[in-house]
XYZ file of C-alpha atoms in Angstrom:
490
model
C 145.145 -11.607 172.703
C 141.715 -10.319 172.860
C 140.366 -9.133 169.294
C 137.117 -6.286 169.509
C 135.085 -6.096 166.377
C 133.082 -2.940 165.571
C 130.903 -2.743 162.469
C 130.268 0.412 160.604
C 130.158 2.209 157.601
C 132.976 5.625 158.380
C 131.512 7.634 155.330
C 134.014 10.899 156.174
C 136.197 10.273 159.812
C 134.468 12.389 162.165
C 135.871 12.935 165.475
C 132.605 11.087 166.957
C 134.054 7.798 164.967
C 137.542 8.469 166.342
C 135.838 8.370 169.633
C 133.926 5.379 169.507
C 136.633 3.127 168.092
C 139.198 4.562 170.780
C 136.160 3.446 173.251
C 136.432 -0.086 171.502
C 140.106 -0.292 171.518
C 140.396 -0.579 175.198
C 137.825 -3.148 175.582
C 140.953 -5.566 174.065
C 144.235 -6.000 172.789
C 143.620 -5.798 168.189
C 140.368 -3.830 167.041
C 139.467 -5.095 163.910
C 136.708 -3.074 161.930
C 133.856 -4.743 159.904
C 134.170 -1.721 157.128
C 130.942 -1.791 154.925
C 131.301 -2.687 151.499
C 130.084 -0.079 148.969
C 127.301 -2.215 147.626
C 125.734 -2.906 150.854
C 125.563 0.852 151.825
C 123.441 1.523 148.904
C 121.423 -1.171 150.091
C 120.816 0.077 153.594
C 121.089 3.826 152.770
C 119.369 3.954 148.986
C 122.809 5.902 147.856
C 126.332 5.512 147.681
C 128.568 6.311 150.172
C 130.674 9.916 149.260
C 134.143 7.431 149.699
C 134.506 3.882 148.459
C 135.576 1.278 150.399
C 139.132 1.509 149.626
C 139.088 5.406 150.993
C 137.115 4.533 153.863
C 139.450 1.742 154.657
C 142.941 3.851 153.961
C 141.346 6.557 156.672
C 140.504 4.557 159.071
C 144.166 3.207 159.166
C 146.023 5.996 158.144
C 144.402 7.804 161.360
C 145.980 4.037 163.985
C 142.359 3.986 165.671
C 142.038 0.215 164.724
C 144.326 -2.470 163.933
C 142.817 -3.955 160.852
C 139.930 -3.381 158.478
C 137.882 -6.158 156.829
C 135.328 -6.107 154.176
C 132.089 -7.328 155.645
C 129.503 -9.789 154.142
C 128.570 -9.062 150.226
C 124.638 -10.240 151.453
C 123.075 -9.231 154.494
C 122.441 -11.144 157.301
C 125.185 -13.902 157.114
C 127.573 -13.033 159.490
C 130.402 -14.326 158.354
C 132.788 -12.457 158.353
C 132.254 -11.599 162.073
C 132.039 -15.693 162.660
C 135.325 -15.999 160.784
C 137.149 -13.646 162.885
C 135.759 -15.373 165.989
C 136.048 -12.310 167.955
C 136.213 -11.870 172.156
C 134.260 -8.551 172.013
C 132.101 -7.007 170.022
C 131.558 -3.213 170.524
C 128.429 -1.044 168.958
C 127.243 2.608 169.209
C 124.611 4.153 170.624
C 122.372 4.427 167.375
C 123.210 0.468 166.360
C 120.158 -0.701 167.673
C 118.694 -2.219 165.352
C 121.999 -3.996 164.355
C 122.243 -5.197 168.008
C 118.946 -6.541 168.017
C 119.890 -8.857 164.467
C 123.168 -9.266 166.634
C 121.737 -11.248 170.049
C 119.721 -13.663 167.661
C 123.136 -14.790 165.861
C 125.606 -14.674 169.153
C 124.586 -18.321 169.682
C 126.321 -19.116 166.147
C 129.810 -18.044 167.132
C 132.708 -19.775 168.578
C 133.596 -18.088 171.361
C 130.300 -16.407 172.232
C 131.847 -12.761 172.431
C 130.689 -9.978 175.084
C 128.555 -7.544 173.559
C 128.845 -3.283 174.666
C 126.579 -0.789 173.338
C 129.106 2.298 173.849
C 128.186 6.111 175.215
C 128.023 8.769 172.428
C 130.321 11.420 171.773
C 128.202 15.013 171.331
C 125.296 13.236 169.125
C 124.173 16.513 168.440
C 127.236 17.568 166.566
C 128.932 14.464 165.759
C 127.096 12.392 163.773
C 126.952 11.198 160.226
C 123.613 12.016 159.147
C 124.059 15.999 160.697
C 127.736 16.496 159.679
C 126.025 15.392 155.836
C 123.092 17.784 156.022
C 126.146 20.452 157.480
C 126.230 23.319 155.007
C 129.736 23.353 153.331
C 131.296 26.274 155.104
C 131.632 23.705 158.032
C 133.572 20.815 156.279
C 137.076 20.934 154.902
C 136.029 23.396 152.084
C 135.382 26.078 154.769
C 139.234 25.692 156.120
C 140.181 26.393 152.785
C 138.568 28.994 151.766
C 139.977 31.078 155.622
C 143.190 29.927 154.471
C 143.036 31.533 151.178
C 141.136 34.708 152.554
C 144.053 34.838 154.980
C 146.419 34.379 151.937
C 145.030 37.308 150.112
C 144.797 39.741 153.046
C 148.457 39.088 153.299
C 149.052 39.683 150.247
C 146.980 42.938 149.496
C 148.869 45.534 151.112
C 152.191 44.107 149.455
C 150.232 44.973 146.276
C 149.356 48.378 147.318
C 152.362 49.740 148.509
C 153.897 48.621 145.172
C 151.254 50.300 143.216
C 150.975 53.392 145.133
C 155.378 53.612 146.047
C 156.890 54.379 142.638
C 159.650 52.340 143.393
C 158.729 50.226 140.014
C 156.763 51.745 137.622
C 153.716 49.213 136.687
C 153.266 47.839 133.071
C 150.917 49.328 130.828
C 149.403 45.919 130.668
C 149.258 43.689 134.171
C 150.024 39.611 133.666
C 146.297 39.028 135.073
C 144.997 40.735 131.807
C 147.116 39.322 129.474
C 146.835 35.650 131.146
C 143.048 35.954 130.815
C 143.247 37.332 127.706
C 145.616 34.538 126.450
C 143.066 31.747 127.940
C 139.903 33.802 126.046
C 141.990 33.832 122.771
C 143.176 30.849 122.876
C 139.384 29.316 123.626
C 138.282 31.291 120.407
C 141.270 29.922 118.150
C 140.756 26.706 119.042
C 137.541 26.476 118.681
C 137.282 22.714 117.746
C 139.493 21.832 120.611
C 137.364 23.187 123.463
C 134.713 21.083 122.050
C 137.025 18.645 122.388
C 137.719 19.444 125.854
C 133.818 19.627 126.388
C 133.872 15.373 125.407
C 137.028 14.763 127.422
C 135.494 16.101 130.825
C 132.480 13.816 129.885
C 134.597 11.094 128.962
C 136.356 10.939 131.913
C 133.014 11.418 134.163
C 131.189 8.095 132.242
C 134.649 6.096 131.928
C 135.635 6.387 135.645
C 132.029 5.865 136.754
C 131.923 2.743 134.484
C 135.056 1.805 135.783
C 134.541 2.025 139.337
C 131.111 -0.050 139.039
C 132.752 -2.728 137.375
C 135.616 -2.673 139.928
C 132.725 -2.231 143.186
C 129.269 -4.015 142.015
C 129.257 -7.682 141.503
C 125.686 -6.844 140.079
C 127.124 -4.131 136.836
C 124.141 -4.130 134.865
C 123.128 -0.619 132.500
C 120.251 0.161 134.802
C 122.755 -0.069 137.949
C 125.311 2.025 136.130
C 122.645 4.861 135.049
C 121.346 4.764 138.213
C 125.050 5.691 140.134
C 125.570 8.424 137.586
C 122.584 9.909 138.068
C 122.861 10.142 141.578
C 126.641 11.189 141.035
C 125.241 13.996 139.042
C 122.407 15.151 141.551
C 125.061 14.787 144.205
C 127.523 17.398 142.057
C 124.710 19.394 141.117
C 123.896 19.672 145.484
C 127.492 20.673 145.848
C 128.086 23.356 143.130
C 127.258 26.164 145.553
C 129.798 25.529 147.699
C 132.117 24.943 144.478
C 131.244 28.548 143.173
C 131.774 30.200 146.692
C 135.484 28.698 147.036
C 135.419 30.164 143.272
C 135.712 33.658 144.614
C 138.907 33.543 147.084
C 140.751 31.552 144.143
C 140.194 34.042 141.859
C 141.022 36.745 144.180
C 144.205 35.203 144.974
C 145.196 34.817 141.119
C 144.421 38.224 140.954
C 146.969 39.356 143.343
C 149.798 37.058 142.812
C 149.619 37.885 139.110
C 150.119 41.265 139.822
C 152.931 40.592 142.452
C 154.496 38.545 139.539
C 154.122 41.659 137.400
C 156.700 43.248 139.659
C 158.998 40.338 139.855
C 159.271 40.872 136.159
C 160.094 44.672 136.253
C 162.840 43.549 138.823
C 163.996 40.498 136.936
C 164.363 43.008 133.662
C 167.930 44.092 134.215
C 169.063 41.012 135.896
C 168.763 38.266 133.646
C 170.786 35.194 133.427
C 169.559 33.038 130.239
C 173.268 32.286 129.117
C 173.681 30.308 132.595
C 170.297 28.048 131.827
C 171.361 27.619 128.103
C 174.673 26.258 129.059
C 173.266 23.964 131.888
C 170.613 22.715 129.185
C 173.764 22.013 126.790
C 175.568 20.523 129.158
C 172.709 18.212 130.413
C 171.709 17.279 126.769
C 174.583 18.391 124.394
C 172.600 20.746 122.012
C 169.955 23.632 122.824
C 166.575 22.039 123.056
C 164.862 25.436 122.306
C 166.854 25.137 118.870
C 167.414 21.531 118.109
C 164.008 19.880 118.130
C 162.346 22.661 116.394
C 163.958 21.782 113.505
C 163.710 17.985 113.553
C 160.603 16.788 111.861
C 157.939 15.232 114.186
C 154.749 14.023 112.735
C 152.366 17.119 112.360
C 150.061 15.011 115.012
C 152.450 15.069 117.603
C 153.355 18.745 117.000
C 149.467 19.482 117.403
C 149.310 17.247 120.487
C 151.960 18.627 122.460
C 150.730 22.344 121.269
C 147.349 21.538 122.134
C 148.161 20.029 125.625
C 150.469 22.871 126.071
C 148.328 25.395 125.355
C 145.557 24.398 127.190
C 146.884 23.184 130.663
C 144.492 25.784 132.000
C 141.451 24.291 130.756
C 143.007 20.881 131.837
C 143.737 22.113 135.522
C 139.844 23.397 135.648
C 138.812 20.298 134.429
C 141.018 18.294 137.056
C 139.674 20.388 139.964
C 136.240 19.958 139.064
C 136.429 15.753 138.700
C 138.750 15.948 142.272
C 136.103 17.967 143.677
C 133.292 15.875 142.532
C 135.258 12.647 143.744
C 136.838 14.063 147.021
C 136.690 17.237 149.038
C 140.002 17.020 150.928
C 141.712 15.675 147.527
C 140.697 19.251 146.281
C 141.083 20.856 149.266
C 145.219 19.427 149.040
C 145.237 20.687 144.942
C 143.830 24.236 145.251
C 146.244 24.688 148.866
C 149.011 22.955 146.894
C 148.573 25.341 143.640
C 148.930 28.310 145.571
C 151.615 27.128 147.553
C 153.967 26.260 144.677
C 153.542 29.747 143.395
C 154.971 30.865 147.099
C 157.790 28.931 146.840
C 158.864 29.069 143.171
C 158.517 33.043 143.255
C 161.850 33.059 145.549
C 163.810 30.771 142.902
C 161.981 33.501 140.213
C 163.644 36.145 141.814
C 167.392 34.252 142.163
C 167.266 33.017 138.868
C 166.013 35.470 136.196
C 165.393 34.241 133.106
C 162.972 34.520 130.146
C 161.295 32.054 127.768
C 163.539 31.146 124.827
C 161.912 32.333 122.549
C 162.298 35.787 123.730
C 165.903 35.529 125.055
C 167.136 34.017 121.951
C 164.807 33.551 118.990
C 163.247 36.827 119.222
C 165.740 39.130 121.534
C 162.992 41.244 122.430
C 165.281 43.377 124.667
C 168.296 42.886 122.067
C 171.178 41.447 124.211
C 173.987 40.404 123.295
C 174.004 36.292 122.427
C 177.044 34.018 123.450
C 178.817 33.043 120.456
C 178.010 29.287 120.903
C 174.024 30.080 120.694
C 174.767 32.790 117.764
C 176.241 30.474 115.291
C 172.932 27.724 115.912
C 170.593 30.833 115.785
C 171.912 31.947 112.382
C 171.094 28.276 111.128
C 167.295 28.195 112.758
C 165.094 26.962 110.692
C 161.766 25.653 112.505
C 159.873 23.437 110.948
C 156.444 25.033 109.548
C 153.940 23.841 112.420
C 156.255 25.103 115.045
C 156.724 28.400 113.281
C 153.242 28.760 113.575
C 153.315 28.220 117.238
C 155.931 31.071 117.496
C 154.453 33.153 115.655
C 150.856 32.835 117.564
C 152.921 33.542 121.066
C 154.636 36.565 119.483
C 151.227 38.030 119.099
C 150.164 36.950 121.752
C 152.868 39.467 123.892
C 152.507 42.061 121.637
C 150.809 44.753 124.325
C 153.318 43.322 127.230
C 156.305 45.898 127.514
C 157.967 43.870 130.224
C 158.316 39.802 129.548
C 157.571 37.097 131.720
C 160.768 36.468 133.668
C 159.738 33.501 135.629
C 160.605 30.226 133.614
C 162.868 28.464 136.277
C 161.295 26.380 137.841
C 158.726 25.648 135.260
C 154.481 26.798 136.577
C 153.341 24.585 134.129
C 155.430 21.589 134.832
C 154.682 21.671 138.720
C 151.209 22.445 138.513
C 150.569 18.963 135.804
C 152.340 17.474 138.366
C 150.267 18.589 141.635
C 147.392 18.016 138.935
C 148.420 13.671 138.444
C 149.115 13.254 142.078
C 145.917 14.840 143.319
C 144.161 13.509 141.184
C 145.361 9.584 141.565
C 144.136 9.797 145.047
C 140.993 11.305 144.356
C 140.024 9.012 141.467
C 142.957 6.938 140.096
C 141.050 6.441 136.655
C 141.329 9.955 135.944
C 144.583 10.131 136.727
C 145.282 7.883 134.203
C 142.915 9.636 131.749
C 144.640 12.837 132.248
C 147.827 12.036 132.516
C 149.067 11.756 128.739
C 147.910 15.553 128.531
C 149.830 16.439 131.707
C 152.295 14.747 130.265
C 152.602 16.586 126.976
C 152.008 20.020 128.606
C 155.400 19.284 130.530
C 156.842 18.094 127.486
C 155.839 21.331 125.573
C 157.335 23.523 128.197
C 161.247 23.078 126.393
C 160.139 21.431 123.252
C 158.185 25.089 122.207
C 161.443 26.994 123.019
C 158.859 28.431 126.132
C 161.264 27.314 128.886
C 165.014 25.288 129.476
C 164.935 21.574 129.482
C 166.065 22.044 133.054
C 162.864 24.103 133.886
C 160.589 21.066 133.681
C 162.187 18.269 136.182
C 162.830 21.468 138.747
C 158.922 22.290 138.122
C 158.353 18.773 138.682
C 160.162 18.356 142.161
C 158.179 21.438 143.265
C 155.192 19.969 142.426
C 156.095 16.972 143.927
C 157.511 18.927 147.531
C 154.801 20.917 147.217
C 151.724 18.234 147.536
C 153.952 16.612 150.268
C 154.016 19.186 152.166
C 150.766 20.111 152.143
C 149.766 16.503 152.915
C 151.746 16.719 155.930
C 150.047 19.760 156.777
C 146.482 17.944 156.358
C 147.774 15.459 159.134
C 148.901 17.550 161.745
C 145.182 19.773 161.008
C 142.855 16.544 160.515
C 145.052 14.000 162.466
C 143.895 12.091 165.883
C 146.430 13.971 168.952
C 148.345 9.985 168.862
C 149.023 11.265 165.304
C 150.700 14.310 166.096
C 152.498 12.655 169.036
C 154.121 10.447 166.593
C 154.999 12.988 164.273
């Protein structure tokens, strides 16, 4: 079999690289790619590259344009790795030169002497490393993003006028966009102490997964190295924060809408709701009425505070998570923001075929004063929460107060699928996040049925939508980024 070798760094999988190793892939049977490790980039360059080795090395696979990937030499100018793999070819590009001149001095040292081919750009002036990075970001995967929300709200404007302007519902006094916002600026003024605390978590997780990943990447981890990568991980987010603030604009406009559309759904949903159905499924899954059985059980005041907090505050957490995924990995946050919109597209249908409210107003409260099965009667006469729930309760009650129509849209649960787009795109932009994040993601779900705000069976069906939700938008990243052997396989 005759092995090629290629050396390289693949910073971000252009379609010139996907060229150049097909190139090298006919030259033999197995190309085998000498991937850069992360230290020696910063080396050569005087930065590090935007993707770690382990990214660089997943991409290059994930996209079948070599056979294997190897770590090349931790010092420069050893060679051996490329001795050890004893290679029949060895294949370089155009703007290698200096690397083939090191090259012919050390061919003499391996065993077989391999061939050596300098191979023929693909469109230098477009596709190459060093223009693609100086490329403003309407040209990178940000740019697709941002059409395909555009597109998303053009579609979704005239829906929104013809409702407002046809009479056929009659709007609320108060749309969900308002009182959302207003909930999020209320909530940031109540809990005061906690957005501070929110304030150290984001930095937290910005020096912990820095300090992690150096100790992971750098044999070398000393202070001065480690102040040295954040500040360039800084000046890096700082360069990128106009492109951050333009995407800014067609998310917002896109909330904008889809709140209002989901004003609608709830003036539809009014007369059609099915609670009973959900509160038997919940009994039957758990035998008792989460909404009205853990209330009342005791938890430590801590845990009560941590779930609320977590909870209340997914918002802040999903910012947070977008900003670190956007910081660590464009198409990571180009996947979240695609995937967050998407799961409101497809949970909006199961809003519509299954009705319901939260709990709290159903039941506890009976804001629209239906009648109660008999079953959930006799346990609401006996409802007693215990004091920092209460509290809770009472802070969402006032919370509603100017809504004349309720949110109708529990099943499956928003906040469950969206903590659970939030952990998955976040473990493959930055894994140490992930696990940072995760115990709030966690609790959010957790306080979705356990603050009589949604069924117990709200939070695993919020779940698999998250979960179908980021793969299908993955698959969708493949068949737009993939090589054409990728979409012939797929």
């Amino acid at each position: 079999m005759k092995k090629v070798l290629v050396f390289g760094v693949f910073d971000g999988l252009h379609r010139g690289h996907r060229k150049f190793l097909k190139q090298a892939k006919k030259l033999g049977d197995e190309l085998v790619v000498v991937l850069a490790q992360d230290v020696i980039v910063e080396k050569l360059k005087g930065r590090r590259p935007d993707a770690d080795f382990a990214e660089r090395s997943r991409m290059i696979l994930s996209s079948g344009a070599a056979d294997r990937v190897v770590p090349g030499d931790a010092e420069l100018g050893t060679w051996a790795t490329a001795k050890g793999e004893r290679p029949d070819v060895i294949a370089l590009g155009y703007d290698q030169e200096p690397l083939r001149a090191e090259l012919e001095k050390e061919l003499a040292g391996f065993n077989p002497v391999p061939e050596l081919f300098v191979l023929p750009p693909h469109r230098p002036d477009k596709y190459h490393t060093s223009i693609i990075r100086e490329r403003p970001a309407g040209t990178t995967v940000l740019r697709k993003t941002e059409k395909i929300l555009y597109l998303a709200a053009l579609a979704m404007a005239p829906i929104a006028l013809f409702l407002n302007f046809s009479n056929i519902f009659p709007a609320s006094k108060e749309n969900l966009f308002w009182f959302y916002l207003n909930f999020v600026l209320k909530e940031s003024r109540s809990w005061s102490v906690d957005v501070v605390a929110l304030v150290y978590i984001a930095f937290g997780v910005f020096i912990i997964t820095n300090m992690i990943e150096i100790i992971m990447n750098s044999r070398e981890p000393d202070e001065r190295t480690a102040m040295g990568r954040m500040k360039d991980d800084a000046r890096h987010f700082m360069k990128e924060i106009g492109g951050g603030i333009r995407i800014a604009i067609p998310i917002l406009l896109n909330l904008l809408l889809i709140s209002y559309l989901v004003d609608f759904i709830n003036i539809v949903n009014r007369t059609r709701l099915i609670d009973p159905m959900l509160a038997s499924i919940d009994f039957w899954i758990t035998g008792a009425y989460p909404f009205l059985s853990l209330e009342v059980i005791h938890f430590p005041t801590w845990a009560i505070n941590a779930v609320e907090f977590s909870f209340l505050n997914l918002t802040s957490f999903l910012v947070l998570a977008a900003i670190v995924i956007f910081f660590k990995n464009k198409k990571a946050f180009s996947k979240y923001v695609l995937a967050f919109f998407a799961s409101i597209f497809i949970m909006i249908p199961l809003w519509l075929l299954v009705p319901v409210m939260s709990p709290q107003d159903r039941f506890i409260d009976n804001v629209y004063h239906l009648p109660d099965p008999p079953a959930i009667a006799a346990d609401l006469r006996g409802f007693t929460p215990v004091p920092a729930i209460r509290s809770f309760l009472d802070q969402i009650r006032k919370m509603k107060e100017g809504l004349d129509t309720m949110p109708t849209t529990t099943f499956p649960s928003a906040h469950a699928a969206w903590a659970a787009i939030a952990f998955l795109c976040l473990l493959e932009a930055s894994p140490v996040a992930a696990a940072l994040f995760s115990p709030f993601l966690l609790l959010s779900t957790l306080g979705t049925f356990s603050l009589a705000q949604h069924y117990f069976v709200d939070a695993p069906a919020g779940i698999i939508v998250g979960i179908v939700t980021v793969l299908l938008v993955n698959l969708l990243f493949k068949k737009l980024h993939g090589t054409k052997e990728d979409k012939k396989r797929m």
